[in-house]
Amino acid sequence: MDALSWLLPAAVGLLSGLTASMGLGGGFVLLICLTGFMGVPQTEAQWINLIFFLPVAALSLYFHRKNGLLQTEQLLPAVIGGLLGAACGVFAARMLGDARLGKVFAMFLTVIGLRELLGGSFSKKGK
């Protein structure tokens, strides 16, 4: 690989790491790049995203705990919910296949993006 072929993945990795460590969901940046610009199949891109996420999450967890930002009373329910969600997601991804999974993901991003652009909120808290 030449130096230029490393530029896009490195830039996307940096942006994904930054947004993921701030809790903003950096995985969508990586998934869009892999599937839309690099031609990686959706299910393979999800595995790459998971492998990328684990060290970023561990590092973020360390710094959040160090800065007193970790709410330990919510940790167990979040872990249990995350594991159940991951199991359901794997099952759904296998059932949908790459083509349909990509369309579902695109629709999801569109809905979230429109909601953000239009100033909507998923929470009624603070209103």
mmCIF file of C-alpha atoms in Angstrom:
data_model
loop_
_atom_site.group_PDB
_atom_site.id
_atom_site.type_symbol
_atom_site.label_atom_id
_atom_site.label_comp_id
_atom_site.label_asym_id
_atom_site.label_seq_id
_atom_site.Cartn_x
_atom_site.Cartn_y
_atom_site.Cartn_z
ATOM 1 C CA MET A 1 0.000 0.000 0.000
ATOM 2 C CA ASP A 2 1.261 3.438 -0.852
ATOM 3 C CA ALA A 3 0.981 6.438 1.472
ATOM 4 C CA LEU A 4 -2.147 7.850 -0.212
ATOM 5 C CA SER A 5 -4.104 4.609 0.122
ATOM 6 C CA TRP A 6 -3.675 4.916 3.896
ATOM 7 C CA LEU A 7 -5.002 8.480 4.016
ATOM 8 C CA LEU A 8 -8.773 7.822 3.825
ATOM 9 C CA PRO A 9 -8.827 4.915 6.313
ATOM 10 C CA ALA A 10 -6.561 6.831 8.710
ATOM 11 C CA ALA A 11 -8.688 9.980 8.505
ATOM 12 C CA VAL A 12 -11.903 8.011 8.985
ATOM 13 C CA GLY A 13 -10.332 6.095 11.878
ATOM 14 C CA LEU A 14 -9.339 9.363 13.536
ATOM 15 C CA LEU A 15 -12.792 10.899 13.087
ATOM 16 C CA SER A 16 -14.527 7.711 14.256
ATOM 17 C CA GLY A 17 -12.280 7.439 17.303
ATOM 18 C CA LEU A 18 -12.859 11.064 18.253
ATOM 19 C CA THR A 19 -16.626 10.900 17.926
ATOM 20 C CA ALA A 20 -16.891 7.473 19.567
ATOM 21 C CA SER A 21 -14.796 8.508 22.571
ATOM 22 C CA MET A 22 -17.101 11.477 23.132
ATOM 23 C CA GLY A 23 -20.150 9.199 23.055
ATOM 24 C CA LEU A 24 -21.412 10.555 19.748
ATOM 25 C CA GLY A 25 -21.540 7.258 17.866
ATOM 26 C CA GLY A 26 -18.406 7.227 15.759
ATOM 27 C CA GLY A 27 -19.307 3.862 14.243
ATOM 28 C CA PHE A 28 -21.617 5.402 11.684
ATOM 29 C CA VAL A 29 -18.678 7.341 10.189
ATOM 30 C CA LEU A 30 -16.645 4.167 9.833
ATOM 31 C CA LEU A 31 -19.576 2.151 8.444
ATOM 32 C CA ILE A 32 -20.450 4.777 5.843
ATOM 33 C CA CYS A 33 -16.837 5.010 4.700
ATOM 34 C CA LEU A 34 -16.354 1.254 4.510
ATOM 35 C CA THR A 35 -19.622 0.479 2.732
ATOM 36 C CA GLY A 36 -20.098 3.626 0.644
ATOM 37 C CA PHE A 37 -16.570 4.527 -0.396
ATOM 38 C CA MET A 38 -14.492 1.373 -0.007
ATOM 39 C CA GLY A 39 -16.985 -1.248 -1.240
ATOM 40 C CA VAL A 40 -16.902 -3.407 1.895
ATOM 41 C CA PRO A 41 -20.052 -5.548 2.391
ATOM 42 C CA GLN A 42 -22.317 -4.338 5.236
ATOM 43 C CA THR A 43 -21.849 -7.367 7.522
ATOM 44 C CA GLU A 44 -18.051 -7.277 7.089
ATOM 45 C CA ALA A 45 -18.045 -3.538 7.799
ATOM 46 C CA GLN A 46 -19.976 -4.191 11.017
ATOM 47 C CA TRP A 47 -17.335 -6.685 12.177
ATOM 48 C CA ILE A 48 -14.582 -4.211 11.395
ATOM 49 C CA ASN A 49 -16.524 -1.555 13.294
ATOM 50 C CA LEU A 50 -16.868 -3.847 16.317
ATOM 51 C CA ILE A 51 -13.144 -4.667 16.340
ATOM 52 C CA PHE A 52 -12.378 -0.944 16.006
ATOM 53 C CA PHE A 53 -14.845 -0.042 18.763
ATOM 54 C CA LEU A 54 -13.504 -2.337 21.494
ATOM 55 C CA PRO A 55 -10.127 -0.612 22.087
ATOM 56 C CA VAL A 56 -11.690 2.855 21.648
ATOM 57 C CA ALA A 57 -14.362 1.973 24.212
ATOM 58 C CA ALA A 58 -11.789 0.609 26.672
ATOM 59 C CA LEU A 59 -9.663 3.744 26.401
ATOM 60 C CA SER A 60 -12.715 5.998 26.690
ATOM 61 C CA LEU A 61 -13.936 4.061 29.734
ATOM 62 C CA TYR A 62 -10.560 4.520 31.411
ATOM 63 C CA PHE A 63 -10.564 8.298 30.890
ATOM 64 C CA HIS A 64 -14.237 8.727 31.781
ATOM 65 C CA ARG A 65 -13.670 6.832 35.039
ATOM 66 C CA LYS A 66 -10.513 8.847 35.757
ATOM 67 C CA ASN A 67 -12.488 12.079 35.287
ATOM 68 C CA GLY A 68 -15.370 10.891 37.491
ATOM 69 C CA LEU A 69 -17.849 10.694 34.621
ATOM 70 C CA LEU A 70 -18.777 7.035 35.054
ATOM 71 C CA GLN A 71 -22.172 6.302 36.628
ATOM 72 C CA THR A 72 -21.502 2.856 38.070
ATOM 73 C CA GLU A 73 -25.104 2.263 39.214
ATOM 74 C CA GLN A 74 -26.160 2.193 35.557
ATOM 75 C CA LEU A 75 -23.320 -0.068 34.423
ATOM 76 C CA LEU A 76 -24.903 -3.513 34.956
ATOM 77 C CA PRO A 77 -28.253 -2.701 33.289
ATOM 78 C CA ALA A 78 -26.395 -1.107 30.358
ATOM 79 C CA VAL A 79 -24.121 -4.139 29.917
ATOM 80 C CA ILE A 80 -27.037 -6.580 30.086
ATOM 81 C CA GLY A 81 -29.061 -4.497 27.619
ATOM 82 C CA GLY A 82 -26.058 -4.164 25.318
ATOM 83 C CA LEU A 83 -25.418 -7.908 25.274
ATOM 84 C CA LEU A 84 -29.078 -8.662 24.569
ATOM 85 C CA GLY A 85 -29.151 -5.998 21.861
ATOM 86 C CA ALA A 86 -25.981 -7.376 20.272
ATOM 87 C CA ALA A 87 -27.430 -10.895 20.197
ATOM 88 C CA CYS A 88 -30.656 -9.641 18.622
ATOM 89 C CA GLY A 89 -28.692 -7.525 16.150
ATOM 90 C CA VAL A 90 -26.576 -10.477 15.019
ATOM 91 C CA PHE A 91 -29.726 -12.546 14.494
ATOM 92 C CA ALA A 92 -31.445 -9.721 12.562
ATOM 93 C CA ALA A 93 -28.352 -9.062 10.409
ATOM 94 C CA ARG A 94 -28.140 -12.721 9.424
ATOM 95 C CA MET A 95 -31.838 -12.798 8.568
ATOM 96 C CA LEU A 96 -31.711 -9.597 6.487
ATOM 97 C CA GLY A 97 -28.519 -10.217 4.505
ATOM 98 C CA ASP A 98 -26.123 -7.547 3.207
ATOM 99 C CA ALA A 99 -28.399 -5.809 0.706
ATOM 100 C CA ARG A 100 -31.428 -5.394 2.984
ATOM 101 C CA LEU A 101 -29.267 -4.633 6.007
ATOM 102 C CA GLY A 102 -27.611 -1.785 4.092
ATOM 103 C CA LYS A 103 -31.026 -0.361 3.186
ATOM 104 C CA VAL A 104 -32.278 -0.598 6.771
ATOM 105 C CA PHE A 105 -29.104 1.126 7.988
ATOM 106 C CA ALA A 106 -29.515 3.878 5.371
ATOM 107 C CA MET A 107 -33.135 4.444 6.421
ATOM 108 C CA PHE A 108 -32.106 4.562 10.072
ATOM 109 C CA LEU A 109 -29.408 7.167 9.358
ATOM 110 C CA THR A 110 -31.857 9.197 7.279
ATOM 111 C CA VAL A 111 -34.456 9.270 10.066
ATOM 112 C CA ILE A 112 -31.857 10.198 12.700
ATOM 113 C CA GLY A 113 -30.321 12.841 10.427
ATOM 114 C CA LEU A 114 -33.666 14.442 9.605
ATOM 115 C CA ARG A 115 -34.644 14.464 13.244
ATOM 116 C CA GLU A 116 -31.385 16.225 14.131
ATOM 117 C CA LEU A 117 -31.713 18.730 11.295
ATOM 118 C CA LEU A 118 -35.275 19.566 12.240
ATOM 119 C CA GLY A 119 -34.363 20.081 15.891
ATOM 120 C CA GLY A 120 -36.303 17.144 17.239
ATOM 121 C CA SER A 121 -35.440 15.188 20.328
ATOM 122 C CA PHE A 122 -35.990 11.579 21.339
ATOM 123 C CA SER A 123 -36.397 12.666 24.938
ATOM 124 C CA LYS A 124 -39.153 14.809 26.399
ATOM 125 C CA LYS A 125 -36.861 15.586 29.356
ATOM 126 C CA GLY A 126 -36.231 19.267 29.800
ATOM 127 C CA LYS A 127 -39.224 20.384 27.714
#
